mmCIF file of C-alpha atoms in Angstrom:
data_model
loop_
_atom_site.group_PDB
_atom_site.id
_atom_site.type_symbol
_atom_site.label_atom_id
_atom_site.label_comp_id
_atom_site.label_asym_id
_atom_site.label_seq_id
_atom_site.Cartn_x
_atom_site.Cartn_y
_atom_site.Cartn_z
ATOM 1 C CA UNK A 29 12.552 180.103 88.413
ATOM 2 C CA UNK A 30 14.427 177.964 90.915
ATOM 3 C CA UNK A 31 14.378 174.482 89.405
ATOM 4 C CA UNK A 32 15.404 171.099 90.822
ATOM 5 C CA UNK A 33 16.118 168.268 88.392
ATOM 6 C CA UNK A 34 16.009 165.017 90.380
ATOM 7 C CA UNK A 35 17.203 161.607 89.197
ATOM 8 C CA UNK A 36 18.886 158.435 90.385
ATOM 9 C CA UNK A 37 20.193 158.065 86.860
ATOM 10 C CA UNK A 38 22.756 160.800 86.471
ATOM 11 C CA UNK A 39 26.493 160.491 85.883
ATOM 12 C CA UNK A 40 28.586 158.418 86.470
ATOM 13 C CA UNK A 41 25.803 156.269 85.000
ATOM 14 C CA UNK A 42 26.083 156.627 81.231
ATOM 15 C CA UNK A 43 22.909 156.753 79.170
ATOM 16 C CA UNK A 44 20.116 158.797 77.706
ATOM 17 C CA UNK A 45 18.616 159.905 81.035
ATOM 18 C CA UNK A 46 21.918 161.293 82.321
ATOM 19 C CA UNK A 47 22.523 163.090 79.031
ATOM 20 C CA UNK A 48 19.006 164.561 79.056
ATOM 21 C CA UNK A 49 19.227 165.823 82.651
ATOM 22 C CA UNK A 50 22.667 167.347 82.088
ATOM 23 C CA UNK A 51 21.752 169.123 78.856
ATOM 24 C CA UNK A 52 18.409 170.330 80.198
ATOM 25 C CA UNK A 53 20.187 171.856 83.196
ATOM 26 C CA UNK A 54 22.637 173.656 80.911
ATOM 27 C CA UNK A 55 19.975 175.093 78.632
ATOM 28 C CA UNK A 56 17.657 176.124 81.470
ATOM 29 C CA UNK A 57 20.629 177.919 83.028
ATOM 30 C CA UNK A 58 21.271 179.666 79.701
ATOM 31 C CA UNK A 59 17.652 180.833 79.834
ATOM 32 C CA UNK A 60 18.362 182.566 83.140
ATOM 33 C CA UNK A 61 16.991 180.089 85.689
ATOM 34 C CA UNK A 62 18.593 178.864 88.913
ATOM 35 C CA UNK A 63 19.072 175.129 88.392
ATOM 36 C CA UNK A 64 20.312 172.305 90.586
ATOM 37 C CA UNK A 65 20.694 168.603 89.834
ATOM 38 C CA UNK A 66 19.745 166.376 92.766
ATOM 39 C CA UNK A 67 21.140 162.857 92.534
ATOM 40 C CA UNK A 68 22.990 160.101 94.376
ATOM 41 C CA UNK A 69 26.106 160.650 96.453
ATOM 42 C CA UNK A 70 28.590 159.501 93.841
ATOM 43 C CA UNK A 71 31.496 161.113 92.000
ATOM 44 C CA UNK A 72 29.817 162.247 88.770
ATOM 45 C CA UNK A 73 32.812 163.582 86.864
ATOM 46 C CA UNK A 74 30.741 166.688 86.107
ATOM 47 C CA UNK A 75 31.419 168.591 89.327
ATOM 48 C CA UNK A 76 33.797 171.181 87.866
ATOM 49 C CA UNK A 77 31.754 171.722 84.708
ATOM 50 C CA UNK A 78 28.565 172.323 86.691
ATOM 51 C CA UNK A 79 30.359 174.697 89.063
ATOM 52 C CA UNK A 80 31.691 176.750 86.149
ATOM 53 C CA UNK A 81 28.217 176.904 84.601
ATOM 54 C CA UNK A 82 26.612 177.995 87.860
ATOM 55 C CA UNK A 83 24.510 174.833 88.174
ATOM 56 C CA UNK A 84 24.053 173.331 91.626
ATOM 57 C CA UNK A 85 24.785 169.676 92.389
ATOM 58 C CA UNK A 86 23.077 168.229 95.455
ATOM 59 C CA UNK A 87 24.075 164.702 96.468
ATOM 60 C CA UNK A 88 21.556 162.697 98.467
ATOM 61 C CA UNK A 89 23.267 160.375 100.965
ATOM 62 C CA UNK A 90 22.460 156.697 100.972
ATOM 63 C CA UNK A 91 23.481 153.293 99.689
ATOM 64 C CA UNK A 92 23.471 153.083 95.894
ATOM 65 C CA UNK A 93 22.926 149.695 94.264
ATOM 66 C CA UNK A 94 25.950 148.955 92.051
ATOM 67 C CA UNK A 95 23.731 146.883 89.761
ATOM 68 C CA UNK A 96 20.620 149.060 89.412
ATOM 69 C CA UNK A 97 22.215 152.446 90.074
ATOM 70 C CA UNK A 98 19.397 153.482 92.422
ATOM 71 C CA UNK A 99 19.403 154.793 95.970
ATOM 72 C CA UNK A 100 18.201 151.834 98.039
ATOM 73 C CA UNK A 101 18.300 153.862 101.270
ATOM 74 C CA UNK A 102 15.469 155.945 99.825
ATOM 75 C CA UNK A 103 13.675 152.924 98.394
ATOM 76 C CA UNK A 104 9.926 153.172 97.941
ATOM 77 C CA UNK A 105 9.307 151.112 101.073
ATOM 78 C CA UNK A 106 11.578 153.339 103.164
ATOM 79 C CA UNK A 107 10.108 155.990 105.469
ATOM 80 C CA UNK A 108 12.882 158.397 104.490
ATOM 81 C CA UNK A 109 11.674 161.370 102.490
ATOM 82 C CA UNK A 110 13.505 163.718 100.154
ATOM 83 C CA UNK A 111 11.595 166.913 100.953
ATOM 84 C CA UNK A 112 14.499 168.435 102.924
ATOM 85 C CA UNK A 113 16.433 168.757 99.648
ATOM 86 C CA UNK A 114 13.567 170.441 97.771
ATOM 87 C CA UNK A 115 12.332 173.225 100.058
ATOM 88 C CA UNK A 116 14.215 176.049 98.332
ATOM 89 C CA UNK A 117 12.901 175.314 94.824
ATOM 90 C CA UNK A 118 9.797 176.450 92.962
ATOM 91 C CA UNK A 119 9.831 173.645 90.383
ATOM 92 C CA UNK A 120 10.624 169.982 90.992
ATOM 93 C CA UNK A 121 11.193 167.978 87.803
ATOM 94 C CA UNK A 122 11.980 164.334 88.550
ATOM 95 C CA UNK A 123 13.419 162.173 85.799
ATOM 96 C CA UNK A 124 12.938 158.507 84.980
ATOM 97 C CA UNK A 125 9.832 156.928 86.451
ATOM 98 C CA UNK A 126 10.068 153.794 88.617
ATOM 99 C CA UNK A 127 13.286 154.852 90.408
ATOM 100 C CA UNK A 128 13.281 155.829 94.117
ATOM 101 C CA UNK A 129 14.637 159.387 94.125
ATOM 102 C CA UNK A 130 12.336 160.431 91.282
ATOM 103 C CA UNK A 131 9.188 158.975 92.797
ATOM 104 C CA UNK A 132 10.035 160.221 96.280
ATOM 105 C CA UNK A 133 10.654 163.679 94.781
ATOM 106 C CA UNK A 134 7.253 163.951 93.097
ATOM 107 C CA UNK A 135 5.464 163.033 96.321
ATOM 108 C CA UNK A 136 7.551 165.457 98.372
ATOM 109 C CA UNK A 137 7.303 168.211 95.770
ATOM 110 C CA UNK A 138 3.535 167.991 95.650
ATOM 111 C CA UNK A 139 3.211 167.974 99.464
ATOM 112 C CA UNK A 140 5.464 171.062 99.671
ATOM 113 C CA UNK A 141 3.296 172.938 97.173
ATOM 114 C CA UNK A 142 5.913 173.019 94.404
ATOM 115 C CA UNK A 143 5.200 172.808 90.689
ATOM 116 C CA UNK A 144 5.839 169.083 90.394
ATOM 117 C CA UNK A 145 6.643 167.220 87.180
ATOM 118 C CA UNK A 146 7.965 163.827 86.178
ATOM 119 C CA UNK A 147 9.764 163.162 82.907
ATOM 120 C CA UNK A 148 9.501 159.537 81.807
ATOM 121 C CA UNK A 149 12.213 158.159 79.539
ATOM 122 C CA UNK A 150 11.366 154.477 79.410
ATOM 123 C CA UNK A 151 9.125 151.799 77.974
ATOM 124 C CA UNK A 152 9.101 148.035 78.162
ATOM 125 C CA UNK A 153 8.199 145.280 75.729
ATOM 126 C CA UNK A 154 4.637 145.470 74.332
ATOM 127 C CA UNK A 155 4.410 148.952 75.821
ATOM 128 C CA UNK A 156 0.895 149.551 74.458
ATOM 129 C CA UNK A 157 -0.552 146.286 75.794
ATOM 130 C CA UNK A 158 -3.341 146.541 78.361
ATOM 131 C CA UNK A 159 -1.470 143.805 80.244
ATOM 132 C CA UNK A 160 0.631 146.584 81.764
ATOM 133 C CA UNK A 161 -2.460 148.231 83.244
ATOM 134 C CA UNK A 162 -3.240 144.960 85.019
ATOM 135 C CA UNK A 163 0.364 144.668 86.157
ATOM 136 C CA UNK A 164 0.263 148.272 87.332
ATOM 137 C CA UNK A 165 -2.552 147.376 89.724
ATOM 138 C CA UNK A 166 -0.338 144.723 91.284
ATOM 139 C CA UNK A 167 2.308 147.352 92.116
ATOM 140 C CA UNK A 168 0.323 149.808 94.300
ATOM 141 C CA UNK A 169 3.517 151.608 95.333
ATOM 142 C CA UNK A 170 3.997 152.856 91.772
ATOM 143 C CA UNK A 171 0.389 154.029 91.514
ATOM 144 C CA UNK A 172 0.729 155.720 94.907
ATOM 145 C CA UNK A 173 3.687 157.829 93.798
ATOM 146 C CA UNK A 174 2.657 158.401 90.184
ATOM 147 C CA UNK A 175 -0.553 160.183 91.191
ATOM 148 C CA UNK A 176 1.429 163.132 92.573
ATOM 149 C CA UNK A 177 2.925 164.928 89.518
ATOM 150 C CA UNK A 178 0.925 167.896 88.243
ATOM 151 C CA UNK A 179 2.176 166.932 84.778
ATOM 152 C CA UNK A 180 4.131 164.068 83.273
ATOM 153 C CA UNK A 181 6.397 164.720 80.295
ATOM 154 C CA UNK A 182 7.023 161.717 78.040
ATOM 155 C CA UNK A 183 9.910 161.797 75.579
ATOM 156 C CA UNK A 184 7.844 159.969 72.931
ATOM 157 C CA UNK A 185 4.332 158.755 72.180
ATOM 158 C CA UNK A 186 5.556 155.267 73.055
ATOM 159 C CA UNK A 187 6.738 156.435 76.477
ATOM 160 C CA UNK A 188 3.382 158.191 76.962
ATOM 161 C CA UNK A 189 1.453 155.010 76.134
ATOM 162 C CA UNK A 190 3.514 153.048 78.656
ATOM 163 C CA UNK A 191 3.296 155.446 81.616
ATOM 164 C CA UNK A 192 -0.470 155.899 81.159
ATOM 165 C CA UNK A 193 -0.946 152.287 82.293
ATOM 166 C CA UNK A 194 0.202 153.325 85.769
ATOM 167 C CA UNK A 195 -1.314 156.767 86.339
ATOM 168 C CA UNK A 196 -4.195 159.116 85.581
ATOM 169 C CA UNK A 197 -1.931 162.181 85.797
ATOM 170 C CA UNK A 198 -1.931 164.250 82.579
ATOM 171 C CA UNK A 199 0.842 163.274 80.148
ATOM 172 C CA UNK A 200 2.205 165.376 77.293
ATOM 173 C CA UNK A 201 4.948 164.537 74.788
ATOM 174 C CA UNK A 202 8.071 166.681 74.546
ATOM 175 C CA UNK A 203 10.906 164.881 72.759
ATOM 176 C CA UNK A 204 14.507 164.529 73.792
ATOM 177 C CA UNK A 205 16.853 167.254 72.696
ATOM 178 C CA UNK A 206 20.306 167.382 71.153
ATOM 179 C CA UNK A 207 23.101 169.950 71.241
ATOM 180 C CA UNK A 208 23.064 170.929 67.565
ATOM 181 C CA UNK A 209 26.118 173.151 67.996
ATOM 182 C CA UNK A 210 28.264 170.280 69.244
ATOM 183 C CA UNK A 211 26.802 167.740 66.796
ATOM 184 C CA UNK A 212 26.836 169.282 63.319
ATOM 185 C CA UNK A 213 27.794 168.405 59.745
ATOM 186 C CA UNK A 214 31.383 168.913 58.571
ATOM 187 C CA UNK A 215 32.916 169.387 55.140
ATOM 188 C CA UNK A 216 34.133 166.581 52.879
ATOM 189 C CA UNK A 217 37.797 167.436 53.447
ATOM 190 C CA UNK A 218 37.373 167.230 57.208
ATOM 191 C CA UNK A 219 35.518 163.911 56.854
ATOM 192 C CA UNK A 220 38.423 162.495 54.868
ATOM 193 C CA UNK A 221 40.867 163.805 57.461
ATOM 194 C CA UNK A 222 38.966 162.055 60.263
ATOM 195 C CA UNK A 223 38.858 158.794 58.296
ATOM 196 C CA UNK A 224 42.544 159.063 57.519
ATOM 197 C CA UNK A 225 43.358 159.511 61.218
ATOM 198 C CA UNK A 226 41.335 156.362 61.928
ATOM 199 C CA UNK A 227 42.974 154.435 59.107
ATOM 200 C CA UNK A 228 39.700 154.100 57.179
ATOM 201 C CA UNK A 229 39.854 154.492 53.418
ATOM 202 C CA UNK A 230 36.289 153.609 52.402
ATOM 203 C CA UNK A 231 32.781 153.611 53.864
ATOM 204 C CA UNK A 232 32.388 154.285 57.574
ATOM 205 C CA UNK A 233 29.374 152.578 59.166
ATOM 206 C CA UNK A 234 28.866 153.823 62.720
ATOM 207 C CA UNK A 235 27.191 152.292 65.782
ATOM 208 C CA UNK A 236 27.117 154.269 69.043
ATOM 209 C CA UNK A 237 25.322 152.666 71.963
ATOM 210 C CA UNK A 238 25.752 150.270 74.841
ATOM 211 C CA UNK A 239 26.866 146.777 73.890
ATOM 212 C CA UNK A 240 23.749 145.081 75.250
ATOM 213 C CA UNK A 241 21.267 142.636 73.751
ATOM 214 C CA UNK A 242 18.384 145.104 73.503
ATOM 215 C CA UNK A 243 20.508 147.474 71.401
ATOM 216 C CA UNK A 244 21.090 144.716 68.823
ATOM 217 C CA UNK A 245 24.854 144.997 68.129
ATOM 218 C CA UNK A 246 24.990 141.245 67.461
ATOM 219 C CA UNK A 247 22.347 141.692 64.756
ATOM 220 C CA UNK A 248 24.437 144.433 63.168
ATOM 221 C CA UNK A 249 27.548 142.230 63.098
ATOM 222 C CA UNK A 250 25.649 139.478 61.292
ATOM 223 C CA UNK A 251 24.289 142.034 58.817
ATOM 224 C CA UNK A 252 27.741 143.547 58.332
ATOM 225 C CA UNK A 253 29.084 140.201 57.140
ATOM 226 C CA UNK A 254 26.785 140.611 54.110
ATOM 227 C CA UNK A 255 27.545 144.324 53.755
ATOM 228 C CA UNK A 256 31.285 143.645 53.713
ATOM 229 C CA UNK A 257 30.875 141.242 50.768
ATOM 230 C CA UNK A 258 29.240 144.017 48.715
ATOM 231 C CA UNK A 259 31.390 146.921 49.905
ATOM 232 C CA UNK A 260 34.936 145.667 50.110
ATOM 233 C CA UNK A 261 36.287 148.834 51.708
ATOM 234 C CA UNK A 262 33.591 149.319 54.362
ATOM 235 C CA UNK A 263 34.547 149.561 58.043
ATOM 236 C CA UNK A 264 32.146 149.151 60.956
ATOM 237 C CA UNK A 265 33.045 151.374 63.908
ATOM 238 C CA UNK A 266 31.383 150.422 67.206
ATOM 239 C CA UNK A 267 31.535 152.941 70.045
ATOM 240 C CA UNK A 268 30.760 152.293 73.737
ATOM 241 C CA UNK A 269 31.124 149.313 76.025
ATOM 242 C CA UNK A 270 28.882 146.851 77.835
ATOM 243 C CA UNK A 271 28.351 143.282 78.939
ATOM 244 C CA UNK A 272 28.226 141.901 75.370
ATOM 245 C CA UNK A 273 31.584 143.294 74.257
ATOM 246 C CA UNK A 274 33.648 140.080 74.744
ATOM 247 C CA UNK A 275 30.960 138.075 72.933
ATOM 248 C CA UNK A 276 30.823 140.583 70.070
ATOM 249 C CA UNK A 277 34.575 140.468 69.571
ATOM 250 C CA UNK A 278 34.380 136.669 69.415
ATOM 251 C CA UNK A 279 31.426 136.917 67.021
ATOM 252 C CA UNK A 280 33.349 139.212 64.667
ATOM 253 C CA UNK A 281 36.257 136.756 64.648
ATOM 254 C CA UNK A 282 33.943 133.805 64.021
ATOM 255 C CA UNK A 283 32.319 135.637 61.091
ATOM 256 C CA UNK A 284 35.722 136.450 59.608
ATOM 257 C CA UNK A 285 35.194 140.226 59.766
ATOM 258 C CA UNK A 286 37.363 141.136 62.757
ATOM 259 C CA UNK A 287 39.756 143.134 60.548
ATOM 260 C CA UNK A 288 36.808 145.194 59.257
ATOM 261 C CA UNK A 289 35.264 145.987 62.659
ATOM 262 C CA UNK A 290 36.706 148.602 65.025
ATOM 263 C CA UNK A 291 35.621 148.301 68.675
ATOM 264 C CA UNK A 292 36.544 151.709 70.104
ATOM 265 C CA UNK A 293 34.990 151.560 73.582
ATOM 266 C CA UNK A 294 34.405 155.004 75.054
ATOM 267 C CA UNK A 295 35.828 157.794 72.905
ATOM 268 C CA UNK A 296 36.903 161.307 73.958
ATOM 269 C CA UNK A 297 34.197 163.975 73.882
ATOM 270 C CA UNK A 298 36.045 165.807 71.136
ATOM 271 C CA UNK A 299 36.150 162.778 68.826
ATOM 272 C CA UNK A 300 32.531 161.609 69.073
ATOM 273 C CA UNK A 301 30.970 164.486 67.052
ATOM 274 C CA UNK A 302 33.604 163.993 64.347
ATOM 275 C CA UNK A 303 32.763 160.293 64.129
ATOM 276 C CA UNK A 304 29.066 161.024 63.665
ATOM 277 C CA UNK A 305 29.720 163.698 61.052
ATOM 278 C CA UNK A 306 32.145 161.439 59.140
ATOM 279 C CA UNK A 307 29.827 158.424 59.053
ATOM 280 C CA UNK A 308 28.446 157.363 55.682
ATOM 281 C CA UNK A 309 25.571 155.762 57.568
ATOM 282 C CA UNK A 310 24.637 155.516 61.238
ATOM 283 C CA UNK A 311 22.972 152.302 62.462
ATOM 284 C CA UNK A 312 20.989 151.660 65.644
ATOM 285 C CA UNK A 313 19.607 148.070 65.425
ATOM 286 C CA UNK A 314 17.625 148.075 68.704
ATOM 287 C CA UNK A 315 15.511 144.990 69.310
ATOM 288 C CA UNK A 316 13.217 146.149 72.150
ATOM 289 C CA UNK A 317 12.379 148.759 74.824
ATOM 290 C CA UNK A 318 13.716 151.878 73.094
ATOM 291 C CA UNK A 319 11.707 154.895 74.256
ATOM 292 C CA UNK A 320 13.541 157.320 72.019
ATOM 293 C CA UNK A 321 17.228 156.827 71.182
ATOM 294 C CA UNK A 322 19.202 160.044 71.748
ATOM 295 C CA UNK A 323 22.021 158.690 69.573
ATOM 296 C CA UNK A 324 19.647 158.876 66.610
ATOM 297 C CA UNK A 325 19.292 162.622 67.228
ATOM 298 C CA UNK A 326 23.061 163.011 67.494
ATOM 299 C CA UNK A 327 23.463 161.314 64.118
ATOM 300 C CA UNK A 328 20.703 163.447 62.565
ATOM 301 C CA UNK A 329 22.244 166.644 63.925
ATOM 302 C CA UNK A 330 25.550 165.580 62.367
ATOM 303 C CA UNK A 331 23.972 165.119 58.944
ATOM 304 C CA UNK A 332 24.399 161.329 58.891
ATOM 305 C CA UNK A 333 21.712 159.169 57.234
ATOM 306 C CA UNK A 334 20.174 156.712 59.706
ATOM 307 C CA UNK A 335 19.189 153.060 59.551
ATOM 308 C CA UNK A 336 17.279 151.868 62.603
ATOM 309 C CA UNK A 337 14.376 149.700 63.691
ATOM 310 C CA UNK A 338 10.631 149.966 64.216
ATOM 311 C CA UNK A 339 11.013 149.780 67.996
ATOM 312 C CA UNK A 340 9.353 151.981 70.614
ATOM 313 C CA UNK A 341 9.597 155.705 69.966
ATOM 314 C CA UNK A 342 12.234 155.543 67.220
ATOM 315 C CA UNK A 343 9.798 155.395 64.253
ATOM 316 C CA UNK A 344 8.146 158.621 65.447
ATOM 317 C CA UNK A 345 11.395 160.520 64.914
ATOM 318 C CA UNK A 346 12.432 158.864 61.648
ATOM 319 C CA UNK A 347 9.029 159.099 59.958
ATOM 320 C CA UNK A 348 8.471 162.704 60.987
ATOM 321 C CA UNK A 349 11.935 163.817 59.914
ATOM 322 C CA UNK A 350 12.482 161.657 56.831
ATOM 323 C CA UNK A 351 16.035 161.155 58.045
ATOM 324 C CA UNK A 352 16.490 157.437 57.546
ATOM 325 C CA UNK A 353 15.287 153.936 56.793
ATOM 326 C CA UNK A 354 13.342 151.738 59.221
ATOM 327 C CA UNK A 355 13.631 147.950 59.294
ATOM 328 C CA UNK A 356 12.026 145.262 61.494
ATOM 329 C CA UNK A 357 14.011 144.492 64.678
ATOM 330 C CA UNK A 358 16.248 141.449 64.429
ATOM 331 C CA UNK A 359 15.960 141.290 60.617
ATOM 332 C CA UNK A 360 19.591 141.009 59.532
ATOM 333 C CA UNK A 361 18.809 140.792 55.807
ATOM 334 C CA UNK A 362 16.656 143.945 55.817
ATOM 335 C CA UNK A 363 19.239 145.767 57.900
ATOM 336 C CA UNK A 364 22.033 144.909 55.441
ATOM 337 C CA UNK A 365 19.829 145.835 52.479
ATOM 338 C CA UNK A 366 18.986 149.255 53.951
ATOM 339 C CA UNK A 367 22.616 150.074 54.733
ATOM 340 C CA UNK A 368 23.738 149.011 51.262
ATOM 341 C CA UNK A 369 20.982 151.061 49.618
ATOM 342 C CA UNK A 370 22.322 154.206 51.287
ATOM 343 C CA UNK A 371 25.983 153.385 50.588
ATOM 344 C CA UNK A 372 25.286 152.789 46.893
ATOM 345 C CA UNK A 373 23.006 155.833 46.476
ATOM 346 C CA UNK A 374 24.919 158.985 47.430
ATOM 347 C CA UNK A 375 22.015 161.246 46.492
ATOM 348 C CA UNK A 376 19.708 159.345 48.838
ATOM 349 C CA UNK A 377 22.325 159.568 51.580
ATOM 350 C CA UNK A 378 22.584 163.343 51.064
ATOM 351 C CA UNK A 379 18.801 163.845 51.179
ATOM 352 C CA UNK A 380 18.398 161.770 54.350
ATOM 353 C CA UNK A 381 21.275 163.583 56.059
ATOM 354 C CA UNK A 382 19.949 167.023 55.153
ATOM 355 C CA UNK A 383 16.422 166.098 56.271
ATOM 356 C CA UNK A 384 17.739 164.939 59.632
ATOM 357 C CA UNK A 385 19.668 168.144 60.248
ATOM 358 C CA UNK A 386 16.679 170.321 59.304
ATOM 359 C CA UNK A 387 14.402 168.318 61.630
ATOM 360 C CA UNK A 388 16.840 168.791 64.509
ATOM 361 C CA UNK A 389 17.012 172.538 63.976
ATOM 362 C CA UNK A 390 13.213 172.772 63.777
ATOM 363 C CA UNK A 391 12.125 170.305 66.481
ATOM 364 C CA UNK A 392 14.875 168.591 68.450
ATOM 365 C CA UNK A 393 17.508 171.237 69.207
ATOM 366 C CA UNK A 394 17.862 171.826 72.940
ATOM 367 C CA UNK A 395 17.226 175.497 72.208
ATOM 368 C CA UNK A 396 13.708 174.462 71.137
ATOM 369 C CA UNK A 397 13.086 171.622 73.613
ATOM 370 C CA UNK A 398 14.238 173.550 76.705
ATOM 371 C CA UNK A 399 11.853 176.351 75.752
ATOM 372 C CA UNK A 400 8.938 173.908 75.567
ATOM 373 C CA UNK A 401 9.788 172.437 78.956
ATOM 374 C CA UNK A 402 10.150 175.923 80.443
ATOM 375 C CA UNK A 403 6.633 176.731 79.191
ATOM 376 C CA UNK A 404 5.235 173.675 80.991
ATOM 377 C CA UNK A 405 6.906 174.780 84.232
ATOM 378 C CA UNK A 406 5.352 178.243 83.879
ATOM 379 C CA UNK A 407 1.943 176.762 83.097
ATOM 380 C CA UNK A 408 1.982 174.513 86.174
ATOM 381 C CA UNK A 409 3.205 177.358 88.400
ATOM 382 C CA UNK A 410 0.391 179.588 87.155
ATOM 383 C CA UNK A 411 -2.163 177.025 88.323
ATOM 384 C CA UNK A 412 -0.870 176.751 91.910
#
């Protein structure tokens, strides 16, 4: 098949959508398909890698909003269409609903007679509320474009519930995937070596995500103040950057834990898997609007026990896999209690870590997920 993956949200924008599109392209290529990523006219940093892998990269000209990361030239109210970039493909799979290139692509793909799909990666607050159906009626542009996909793929049941407020197109759930060869468990000696290189002698508590309010890093810092009292050698490692970073550094100093918290910013690709695999517990304290949480899969694939919140699509993964402990969002006391339970109970930590890895191999490996998505493409093509 000749497949186009279309998204405003590809690199250099960092996040779950970009990761998903990139990995899906790689694994579809491994399965023998001709694949191109169609995105904004920006330097992605992936040009050489894609060229070596034989994956096309098509850059759509236009003005890109530095704030939203979307192509405003091809905004939904613009008469410009994207069909000229899609004529040579059999399958058009747009990614991330409510962004211009994706919605323009599903309309153009359908009008050109292509197998046309949209993968939705997002939810909002109260995603199951019927209020969104009423709001959807007030945004006729969204309804206009969202009627065109033959199929919509949602990365979670939560994402499915949200998108169904805006469209009658059929929606099926296929979860995010993870590269379970890159993210994998390591031996105890290697874990100790990684900790030694980082100057960590005791427990390593890991957070990997954007430093933004909805991810809850401020909640984790407050919880860690209590954790640090109980585990005198624990270190909290926080990876990534974001608008809250200056505030978080000030918060750590105010709480008197700045010497126990390591803000690492972006880390090299080679170090990130080692951090996951060396973590005694991985924490994602999201407070709202989390459709899935790819970092949770990366931790599970690495054999790390997980503590996270009952937000959006996250509970679906944790409950099905048995890979971690769920706590209410914003509940600092419950978050600290869950982390401490795992740190004090090594057998529990081992069981959670092993369950997460097994679930990834069975359900969330890209080798599995790409095959499911490929089957949907073939099914839609067979109906044309």
